[in-house]
Coordinates of N, CA and C in Angstrom, one line a residue:
M1 N -3.0 5.6 -5.6 CA -2.4 4.3 -5.8 C -1.1 4.2 -5.1
A2 N -0.7 5.1 -4.3 CA 0.6 5.0 -3.6 C 0.6 3.9 -2.6
T3 N 1.4 3.0 -2.6 CA 1.6 1.9 -1.6 C 3.0 1.7 -1.3
R4 N 3.3 1.1 -0.2 CA 4.7 0.7 0.1 C 5.1 -0.3 -0.8
P5 N 6.4 -0.2 -1.3 CA 6.9 -1.3 -2.2 C 6.8 -2.7 -1.6
L6 N 6.6 -3.6 -2.4 CA 6.4 -5.0 -2.0 C 7.5 -5.5 -1.0
P7 N 8.8 -5.3 -1.4 CA 9.8 -5.8 -0.4 C 9.7 -5.2 1.0
D8 N 9.3 -3.9 1.1 CA 9.1 -3.3 2.4 C 7.9 -3.9 3.1
R9 N 6.9 -4.3 2.4 CA 5.7 -4.9 3.1 C 6.0 -6.3 3.5
V10 N 6.8 -7.0 2.7 CA 7.2 -8.4 3.1 C 8.1 -8.3 4.3
A11 N 9.0 -7.4 4.3 CA 9.9 -7.2 5.5 C 9.2 -6.9 6.7
A12 N 8.1 -6.1 6.6 CA 7.3 -5.7 7.8 C 6.6 -6.9 8.4
L13 N 6.0 -7.7 7.5 CA 5.3 -8.9 8.0 C 6.3 -9.9 8.5
A14 N 7.5 -10.0 7.9 CA 8.5 -11.0 8.3 C 9.0 -10.6 9.7
A15 N 8.9 -9.4 10.1 CA 9.4 -8.9 11.4 C 8.5 -9.6 12.5
L16 N 7.3 -10.0 12.2 CA 6.4 -10.6 13.2 C 6.7 -12.1 13.3
D17 N 7.6 -12.6 12.6 CA 7.9 -14.1 12.6 C 8.6 -14.5 14.0
D18 N 9.3 -13.5 14.6 CA 9.9 -13.8 15.9 C 8.8 -13.8 16.9
P19 N 8.7 -14.9 17.7 CA 7.7 -15.0 18.7 C 7.7 -13.9 19.8
I20 N 8.9 -13.5 20.2 CA 8.9 -12.4 21.2 C 8.4 -11.1 20.6
R21 N 8.9 -10.8 19.4 CA 8.5 -9.6 18.7 C 7.0 -9.5 18.4
K22 N 6.5 -10.7 18.1 CA 5.0 -10.8 17.8 C 4.3 -10.5 19.1
A23 N 4.8 -11.0 20.3 CA 4.2 -10.8 21.6 C 4.2 -9.3 21.9
V24 N 5.4 -8.7 21.6 CA 5.5 -7.2 21.8 C 4.5 -6.4 21.0
F25 N 4.4 -6.8 19.8 CA 3.4 -6.1 18.9 C 2.0 -6.3 19.4
D26 N 1.6 -7.5 19.8 CA 0.3 -7.8 20.3 C 0.0 -7.0 21.6
L27 N 1.0 -6.9 22.4 CA 0.9 -6.1 23.7 C 0.5 -4.7 23.4
V28 N 1.3 -4.1 22.5 CA 1.1 -2.7 22.1 C -0.3 -2.5 21.4
A29 N -0.6 -3.4 20.5 CA -1.8 -3.3 19.7 C -3.1 -3.4 20.6
R30 N -3.0 -4.2 21.7 CA -4.2 -4.3 22.6 C -4.3 -3.2 23.6
S31 N -3.2 -2.5 23.8 CA -3.2 -1.5 24.9 C -4.0 -0.2 24.4
E32 N -4.8 0.3 25.3 CA -5.6 1.5 25.0 C -4.7 2.8 25.1
T33 N -3.6 2.7 25.7 CA -2.6 3.8 25.9 C -1.3 3.4 25.4
P34 N -0.4 4.4 24.9 CA 0.9 4.0 24.5 C 1.7 3.3 25.5
V35 N 2.6 2.4 25.1 CA 3.3 1.5 25.9 C 4.8 1.9 25.9
G36 N 5.4 2.0 27.1 CA 6.8 2.3 27.2 C 7.7 1.0 27.3
R37 N 9.0 1.2 27.2 CA 9.9 0.1 27.2 C 9.8 -0.7 28.5
D38 N 9.8 0.0 29.6 CA 9.7 -0.7 31.0 C 8.5 -1.5 31.1
A39 N 7.3 -0.9 30.7 CA 6.1 -1.6 30.8 C 6.0 -2.9 30.0
A40 N 6.6 -2.7 28.7 CA 6.6 -3.9 27.8 C 7.5 -5.0 28.4
A41 N 8.7 -4.6 29.0 CA 9.6 -5.6 29.5 C 8.9 -6.3 30.7
E42 N 8.3 -5.6 31.6 CA 7.6 -6.2 32.8 C 6.5 -7.1 32.4
A43 N 5.7 -6.7 31.4 CA 4.5 -7.5 31.0 C 4.9 -8.8 30.3
L44 N 6.0 -8.8 29.6 CA 6.4 -10.0 28.9 C 7.5 -10.8 29.6
G45 N 8.0 -10.2 30.7 CA 9.1 -11.0 31.4 C 10.4 -11.0 30.7
V46 N 10.7 -10.0 30.0 CA 12.0 -9.9 29.3 C 12.8 -8.7 29.8
S47 N 14.1 -8.5 29.5 CA 14.8 -7.4 29.9 C 14.4 -6.1 29.1
R48 N 14.7 -5.0 29.7 CA 14.3 -3.7 29.1 C 15.0 -3.6 27.7
R49 N 16.3 -4.1 27.7 CA 17.1 -4.0 26.4 C 16.4 -4.8 25.3
V50 N 15.9 -6.0 25.6 CA 15.2 -6.8 24.7 C 13.9 -6.2 24.2
A51 N 13.2 -5.7 25.2 CA 11.9 -5.0 24.8 C 12.2 -3.8 23.9
A52 N 13.2 -3.0 24.2 CA 13.5 -1.8 23.4 C 13.9 -2.2 22.0
M53 N 14.7 -3.3 21.9 CA 15.1 -3.8 20.6 C 14.0 -4.2 19.7
H54 N 13.0 -4.9 20.3 CA 11.9 -5.3 19.5 C 10.9 -4.2 19.2
L55 N 10.7 -3.3 20.1 CA 9.8 -2.2 19.9 C 10.4 -1.3 18.8
D56 N 11.7 -1.0 18.8 CA 12.3 -0.2 17.8 C 12.3 -0.9 16.4
R57 N 12.5 -2.2 16.4 CA 12.4 -2.9 15.1 C 11.0 -2.8 14.5
L58 N 10.0 -2.9 15.3 CA 8.6 -2.8 14.8 C 8.3 -1.4 14.3
A59 N 8.9 -0.4 15.0 CA 8.8 1.0 14.6 C 9.5 1.2 13.2
E60 N 10.7 0.6 13.1 CA 11.4 0.8 11.8 C 10.6 0.2 10.6
Q61 N 9.9 -0.9 10.9 CA 9.1 -1.5 9.8 C 7.7 -0.9 9.6
G62 N 7.4 0.2 10.4 CA 6.2 0.9 10.2 C 5.0 0.2 10.8
L63 N 5.2 -0.8 11.7 CA 4.1 -1.4 12.4 C 3.7 -0.7 13.6
L64 N 4.7 0.0 14.2 CA 4.4 0.8 15.4 C 4.8 2.3 15.2
E65 N 4.2 3.2 15.9 CA 4.6 4.6 15.9 C 5.0 4.9 17.3
Y66 N 5.8 6.0 17.5 CA 6.2 6.3 18.9 C 6.2 7.9 19.1
E67 N 6.2 8.2 20.3 CA 6.3 9.6 20.7 C 7.1 9.7 22.0
F68 N 7.6 10.8 22.3 CA 8.4 11.0 23.6 C 7.5 11.9 24.5
R69 N 7.4 11.4 25.8 CA 6.5 12.1 26.7 C 7.0 11.8 28.1
R70 N 6.9 12.8 29.0 CA 7.2 12.6 30.4 C 5.9 12.0 31.1
P71 N 6.1 11.2 32.1 CA 5.0 10.7 32.8 C 4.2 11.8 33.5
A72 N 2.9 11.6 33.7 CA 2.0 12.6 34.2 C 2.6 13.1 35.6
G73 N 2.6 14.4 35.9 CA 3.0 14.9 37.1 C 4.5 15.1 37.3
R74 N 5.3 14.8 36.2 CA 6.7 15.0 36.3 C 7.1 16.0 35.2
G75 N 7.8 17.0 35.6 CA 8.2 18.1 34.7 C 9.3 18.9 35.3
G76 N 9.9 19.8 34.6 CA 10.9 20.7 35.1 C 12.2 20.1 35.3
P77 N 13.2 20.8 35.9 CA 14.5 20.3 36.1 C 14.5 19.1 37.0
G78 N 15.3 18.1 36.6 CA 15.4 16.9 37.4 C 14.3 15.8 37.1
A79 N 13.4 16.2 36.1 CA 12.3 15.2 35.8 C 12.8 14.1 35.0
G80 N 14.1 14.2 34.4 CA 14.6 13.1 33.6 C 14.2 13.3 32.1
R81 N 14.7 12.4 31.3 CA 14.4 12.4 29.9 C 13.0 11.9 29.6
P82 N 12.3 12.4 28.6 CA 10.9 11.9 28.3 C 11.0 10.4 27.9
A83 N 10.0 9.7 28.2 CA 10.0 8.2 27.9 C 9.5 8.1 26.4
K84 N 10.1 7.0 25.8 CA 9.7 6.7 24.4 C 8.5 5.8 24.5
L85 N 7.3 6.2 24.0 CA 6.1 5.4 24.1 C 5.6 5.0 22.7
Y86 N 5.2 3.8 22.7 CA 4.8 3.2 21.4 C 3.3 2.9 21.3
R87 N 2.8 3.0 20.1 CA 1.4 2.6 19.8 C 1.3 2.0 18.4
R88 N 0.3 1.3 18.2 CA 0.1 0.6 16.9 C -0.1 1.7 15.8
A89 N 0.6 1.5 14.6 CA 0.5 2.4 13.5 C -0.9 2.3 12.9
D90 N -1.4 3.4 12.3 CA -2.7 3.4 11.7 C -2.7 2.7 10.4
D91 N -1.6 2.8 9.6 CA -1.6 2.2 8.3 C -1.5 0.6 8.4
E92 N -2.2 0.0 7.5 CA -2.2 -1.5 7.4 C -1.1 -2.0 6.5
V93 N -0.7 -3.2 6.7 CA 0.3 -3.8 5.8 C -0.3 -5.1 5.2
A94 N -0.4 -5.2 3.9 CA -0.9 -6.4 3.2 C 0.0 -6.9 2.1
V95 N 0.1 -8.2 2.0 CA 0.9 -8.8 1.0 C 0.1 -9.9 0.3
S96 N 0.1 -10.0 -1.0 CA -0.6 -11.1 -1.7 C 0.4 -11.5 -2.8
V97 N 0.3 -12.8 -3.2 CA 1.1 -13.3 -4.3 C 0.2 -14.1 -5.2
P98 N 0.0 -13.7 -6.5 CA 0.6 -12.5 -7.1 C 0.0 -11.2 -6.4
E99 N 0.6 -10.1 -6.8 CA 0.3 -8.9 -6.1 C -1.1 -8.4 -6.5
R100 N -1.9 -8.1 -5.5 CA -3.3 -7.6 -5.8 C -3.4 -6.2 -5.0
H101 N -4.2 -5.3 -5.6 CA -4.5 -4.0 -5.0 C -6.0 -3.7 -5.1
Y102 N -6.8 -4.5 -4.4 CA -8.2 -4.3 -4.5 C -8.6 -3.0 -3.8
D103 N -7.8 -2.5 -2.9 CA -8.0 -1.3 -2.2 C -8.1 -0.1 -3.2
V104 N -7.3 -0.2 -4.2 CA -7.2 0.9 -5.2 C -8.6 1.0 -5.9
V105 N -9.2 -0.1 -6.3 CA -10.5 0.0 -6.9 C -11.5 0.5 -5.9
G106 N -11.4 0.0 -4.7 CA -12.4 0.5 -3.6 C -12.3 2.0 -3.4
E107 N -11.1 2.5 -3.4 CA -10.9 4.0 -3.1 C -11.5 4.8 -4.3
L108 N -11.2 4.3 -5.5 CA -11.7 5.0 -6.7 C -13.2 5.0 -6.8
L109 N -13.8 3.8 -6.5 CA -15.3 3.7 -6.5 C -15.9 4.6 -5.4
A110 N -15.3 4.6 -4.2 CA -15.8 5.4 -3.1 C -15.7 6.9 -3.5
A111 N -14.6 7.3 -4.1 CA -14.5 8.7 -4.4 C -15.5 9.1 -5.5
A112 N -15.7 8.2 -6.5 CA -16.6 8.6 -7.6 C -18.0 8.6 -7.1
V113 N -18.4 7.7 -6.2 CA -19.8 7.7 -5.7 C -20.1 8.9 -4.9
S114 N -19.1 9.3 -4.0 CA -19.2 10.4 -3.2 C -19.4 11.7 -4.0
E115 N -18.6 11.8 -5.1 CA -18.7 13.0 -5.9 C -20.1 13.0 -6.6
S116 N -20.5 11.8 -7.1 CA -21.7 11.7 -7.8 C -22.9 12.1 -6.9
I117 N -22.9 11.7 -5.7 CA -24.0 12.0 -4.7 C -24.0 13.6 -4.5
A118 N -22.8 14.1 -4.4 CA -22.7 15.6 -4.1 C -23.1 16.5 -5.3
T119 N -22.8 16.0 -6.5 CA -22.9 16.9 -7.7 C -24.0 16.4 -8.6
G120 N -24.5 15.2 -8.5 CA -25.5 14.7 -9.4 C -24.9 14.2 -10.7
A121 N -23.6 14.2 -10.9 CA -23.0 13.7 -12.1 C -23.1 12.2 -12.2
A122 N -23.1 11.7 -13.4 CA -23.2 10.2 -13.5 C -22.0 9.5 -12.9
V123 N -22.2 8.5 -12.2 CA -21.1 7.8 -11.5 C -20.1 7.3 -12.5
Q124 N -20.5 6.7 -13.6 CA -19.6 6.2 -14.6 C -18.6 7.2 -15.1
D125 N -19.2 8.4 -15.4 CA -18.4 9.5 -15.9 C -17.3 10.0 -14.9
V126 N -17.8 10.1 -13.6 CA -16.9 10.5 -12.6 C -15.8 9.5 -12.3
L127 N -16.2 8.2 -12.4 CA -15.3 7.1 -12.1 C -14.2 7.1 -13.1
G128 N -14.5 7.3 -14.4 CA -13.5 7.3 -15.4 C -12.5 8.4 -15.2
R129 N -13.0 9.6 -14.9 CA -12.1 10.8 -14.7 C -11.3 10.6 -13.4
T130 N -11.9 10.0 -12.4 CA -11.2 9.8 -11.1 C -10.0 8.8 -11.3
A131 N -10.3 7.8 -12.1 CA -9.3 6.7 -12.3 C -8.1 7.3 -13.1
Y132 N -8.5 8.1 -14.1 CA -7.4 8.7 -15.0 C -6.6 9.7 -14.1
E133 N -7.2 10.5 -13.3 CA -6.4 11.4 -12.5 C -5.5 10.7 -11.5
A134 N -6.0 9.6 -10.9 CA -5.2 8.9 -10.0 C -4.0 8.2 -10.7
G135 N -4.3 7.7 -11.9 CA -3.2 7.1 -12.6 C -2.1 8.1 -13.0
R136 N -2.6 9.3 -13.4 CA -1.7 10.4 -13.8 C -0.8 10.8 -12.7
A137 N -1.4 10.9 -11.5 CA -0.6 11.3 -10.3 C 0.4 10.2 -10.0
T138 N 0.1 8.9 -10.2 CA 1.0 7.9 -9.9 C 2.2 8.0 -10.9
G139 N 1.9 8.2 -12.2 CA 2.9 8.3 -13.2 C 3.8 9.5 -12.9
E140 N 3.3 10.6 -12.5 CA 4.1 11.8 -12.2 C 5.1 11.6 -11.1
R141 N 4.7 10.7 -10.1 CA 5.5 10.4 -9.0 C 6.6 9.4 -9.3
A142 N 6.4 8.6 -10.3 CA 7.3 7.5 -10.5 C 8.5 7.9 -11.4
A143 N 9.5 7.1 -11.3 CA 10.8 7.3 -12.1 C 10.6 6.6 -13.4
G144 N 9.6 6.9 -14.2 CA 9.4 6.3 -15.5 C 8.2 5.3 -15.5
L145 N 7.9 4.9 -16.7 CA 6.7 4.0 -16.9 C 6.9 2.6 -16.3
D146 N 8.1 2.0 -16.5 CA 8.3 0.7 -16.0 C 8.2 0.7 -14.4
A147 N 8.8 1.7 -13.8 CA 8.8 1.8 -12.4 C 7.3 1.9 -11.9
A148 N 6.5 2.8 -12.5 CA 5.2 3.0 -12.1 C 4.4 1.7 -12.2
L149 N 4.5 1.0 -13.3 CA 3.8 -0.3 -13.6 C 4.2 -1.4 -12.6
T150 N 5.5 -1.5 -12.3 CA 6.0 -2.5 -11.4 C 5.6 -2.2 -10.0
E151 N 5.6 -1.0 -9.6 CA 5.2 -0.7 -8.2 C 3.7 -1.0 -8.0
A152 N 2.9 -0.8 -9.1 CA 1.5 -1.0 -9.0 C 1.1 -2.5 -9.2
G153 N 2.1 -3.3 -9.4 CA 1.9 -4.8 -9.5 C 1.5 -5.4 -10.8
Y154 N 1.7 -4.6 -11.9 CA 1.3 -5.1 -13.2 C 2.3 -6.1 -13.9
E155 N 3.5 -6.1 -13.4 CA 4.5 -7.0 -14.0 C 4.7 -6.8 -15.5
P156 N 5.2 -5.6 -15.9 CA 5.3 -5.2 -17.4 C 6.3 -6.0 -18.1
E157 N 6.1 -6.3 -19.4 CA 7.0 -7.1 -20.2 C 7.0 -6.4 -21.6
T158 N 8.0 -5.8 -22.0 CA 8.1 -5.1 -23.3 C 8.6 -6.0 -24.4
D159 N 7.9 -6.0 -25.6 CA 8.3 -6.8 -26.7 C 9.2 -6.0 -27.7
E160 N 9.6 -6.6 -28.8 CA 10.5 -5.9 -29.7 C 9.8 -4.7 -30.4
S161 N 8.5 -4.7 -30.5 CA 7.8 -3.6 -31.1 C 7.6 -2.4 -30.2
G162 N 8.0 -2.6 -28.9 CA 7.8 -1.5 -28.0 C 6.5 -1.6 -27.2
A163 N 5.6 -2.6 -27.6 CA 4.4 -2.8 -26.9 C 4.7 -3.4 -25.5
V164 N 3.8 -3.1 -24.5 CA 4.0 -3.6 -23.2 C 2.9 -4.4 -22.8
A165 N 3.1 -5.7 -22.5 CA 2.1 -6.6 -22.0 C 2.2 -6.6 -20.5
L166 N 1.1 -6.7 -19.8 CA 1.0 -6.6 -18.4 C 0.7 -8.1 -17.9
R167 N 1.7 -8.7 -17.3 CA 1.5 -10.1 -17.0 C 0.7 -10.4 -15.8
N168 N 0.3 -9.4 -15.0 CA -0.5 -9.5 -13.8 C -1.6 -8.5 -13.7
C169 N -2.8 -8.9 -13.3 CA -3.8 -7.9 -13.1 C -4.0 -7.7 -11.6
P170 N -3.7 -6.5 -11.1 CA -3.8 -6.2 -9.6 C -5.2 -6.3 -9.1
F171 N -6.2 -6.4 -10.0 CA -7.6 -6.4 -9.6 C -8.3 -7.7 -10.1
H172 N -7.5 -8.8 -10.2 CA -7.9 -10.0 -10.9 C -9.3 -10.5 -10.5
R173 N -9.5 -10.8 -9.2 CA -10.8 -11.4 -8.8 C -12.0 -10.5 -9.1
L174 N -11.8 -9.2 -8.9 CA -12.9 -8.2 -9.2 C -13.1 -8.1 -10.7
A175 N -12.0 -8.2 -11.5 CA -12.2 -8.1 -12.9 C -12.9 -9.3 -13.5
R176 N -12.8 -10.5 -12.8 CA -13.5 -11.7 -13.3 C -15.0 -11.6 -13.0
Q177 N -15.3 -10.9 -11.9 CA -16.7 -10.8 -11.5 C -17.4 -9.7 -12.1
Y178 N -16.7 -8.5 -12.3 CA -17.3 -7.3 -12.8 C -16.4 -6.8 -14.0
T179 N -16.3 -7.6 -15.0 CA -15.4 -7.4 -16.1 C -15.5 -6.0 -16.7
E180 N -16.6 -5.7 -17.2 CA -16.8 -4.4 -17.9 C -16.4 -3.2 -17.0
L181 N -16.9 -3.2 -15.8 CA -16.7 -2.1 -14.9 C -15.2 -2.0 -14.5
V182 N -14.6 -3.1 -14.1 CA -13.2 -3.0 -13.6 C -12.2 -2.8 -14.7
C183 N -12.4 -3.5 -15.8 CA -11.5 -3.3 -17.0 C -11.6 -1.8 -17.5
G184 N -12.8 -1.2 -17.4 CA -12.9 0.2 -17.8 C -12.1 1.1 -16.8
V185 N -12.2 0.8 -15.5 CA -11.4 1.5 -14.6 C -9.9 1.4 -14.8
N186 N -9.6 0.1 -15.1 CA -8.1 -0.2 -15.3 C -7.6 0.5 -16.5
L187 N -8.4 0.6 -17.6 CA -8.0 1.3 -18.8 C -7.8 2.8 -18.5
E188 N -8.7 3.4 -17.9 CA -8.5 4.9 -17.6 C -7.3 5.1 -16.6
L189 N -7.2 4.2 -15.7 CA -6.1 4.3 -14.7 C -4.7 4.2 -15.5
L190 N -4.6 3.3 -16.4 CA -3.4 3.2 -17.1 C -3.2 4.2 -18.2
R191 N -4.3 4.8 -18.7 CA -4.1 5.9 -19.6 C -3.5 7.1 -18.8
G192 N -4.0 7.2 -17.6 CA -3.4 8.3 -16.7 C -1.9 8.0 -16.4
V193 N -1.6 6.8 -16.1 CA -0.2 6.5 -15.8 C 0.7 6.8 -17.0
T194 N 0.3 6.4 -18.2 CA 1.1 6.7 -19.4 C 1.2 8.2 -19.6
A195 N 0.2 9.0 -19.4 CA 0.2 10.4 -19.5 C 1.1 11.0 -18.4
G196 N 1.1 10.5 -17.2 CA 1.9 11.0 -16.1 C 3.4 10.8 -16.3
T197 N 3.7 9.7 -17.0 CA 5.1 9.4 -17.3 C 5.6 9.9 -18.6
A198 N 4.7 10.5 -19.4 CA 5.0 11.0 -20.7 C 5.6 9.9 -21.6
A199 N 5.1 8.7 -21.4 CA 5.6 7.6 -22.2 C 5.0 7.6 -23.6
S200 N 5.7 7.1 -24.6 CA 5.3 7.1 -26.0 C 4.5 5.8 -26.3
V201 N 3.5 5.5 -25.4 CA 2.6 4.4 -25.6 C 1.2 4.8 -25.2
R202 N 0.3 4.0 -25.7 CA -1.1 4.3 -25.3 C -1.8 3.0 -24.8
A203 N -2.7 3.1 -23.9 CA -3.3 2.0 -23.3 C -4.6 1.6 -24.1
V204 N -4.7 0.3 -24.4 CA -5.9 -0.2 -25.2 C -6.3 -1.4 -24.5
L205 N -7.6 -1.7 -24.6 CA -8.2 -3.0 -24.1 C -7.8 -4.1 -25.1
D206 N -7.2 -5.1 -24.5 CA -6.7 -6.3 -25.4 C -6.7 -7.5 -24.5
P207 N -7.8 -8.0 -24.0 CA -7.8 -9.1 -23.1 C -7.2 -10.4 -23.7
Q208 N -6.3 -11.0 -22.9 CA -5.6 -12.2 -23.3 C -5.5 -13.1 -22.1
P209 N -5.6 -14.4 -22.3 CA -5.5 -15.4 -21.2 C -4.3 -15.2 -20.4
G210 N -4.4 -15.1 -19.0 CA -3.2 -15.0 -18.2 C -2.6 -13.6 -18.2
R211 N -3.3 -12.6 -18.7 CA -2.7 -11.2 -18.8 C -3.7 -10.2 -18.3
C212 N -3.3 -9.0 -18.0 CA -4.2 -7.9 -17.7 C -5.0 -7.6 -19.0
C213 N -6.2 -7.1 -18.8 CA -7.0 -6.8 -20.0 C -6.5 -5.6 -20.8
V214 N -5.6 -4.9 -20.3 CA -5.0 -3.7 -21.0 C -3.6 -4.0 -21.5
R215 N -3.3 -3.5 -22.7 CA -2.0 -3.6 -23.3 C -1.6 -2.2 -23.7
L216 N -0.3 -1.9 -23.5 CA 0.3 -0.6 -23.9 C 1.0 -0.8 -25.2
V217 N 0.5 -0.1 -26.2 CA 1.0 -0.2 -27.6 C 1.7 1.2 -28.0
S218 N 2.6 1.1 -28.9 CA 3.3 2.3 -29.4 C 2.3 3.4 -29.8
A219 N 2.4 4.6 -29.3 CA 1.6 5.7 -29.7 C 2.0 6.2 -31.1
P220 N 1.0 6.6 -31.9 CA 1.3 7.2 -33.2 C 2.1 8.5 -33.0
A221 N 3.1 8.7 -33.9 CA 3.9 9.9 -33.9 C 3.1 11.1 -34.0

């Protein structure tokens, strides 16, 4: 479930709003080989300084990756400094409002089906365990329950009794189409999150209009 925080993803996409920077990104993305600053400047008709500024900004936002390499045939003393070469990053950047994480469900289903094929275990049993383990790992990485839920896009809201309503479902469209399956995954995922954060709440199914199907209620002492 680990994803880049929403502000970071928004900032990355906002970096492409500049037309020159978008052209730089498109140039690198289409190239079959890493692109250097001089090549980018020449291709786009801008100065080397401008090309370097935009390439580095795209790298800072995680849209490009870079390496240092000397041109072929040049080496040893007097060869000069290695050139900084850029290529498109492998990771994708996606933003949705409200926040959705359909990739999480996809990864859990793929992992469960793969294990089921390999072992012969029932897919539903494997899926529940896989979702719980993924949620627990997320909770253990987070700085508390609220941080884990917020990062995952649930928009938690705690009432006076200590129960936590989740104002957003990160799997909304899938949950409407495949309610029993997706809500079951969501329940196990959040059970894992609460276990990973050692929070004194437990996840229960409690579908409400405009809310996630799971609610976190105070755990018995």
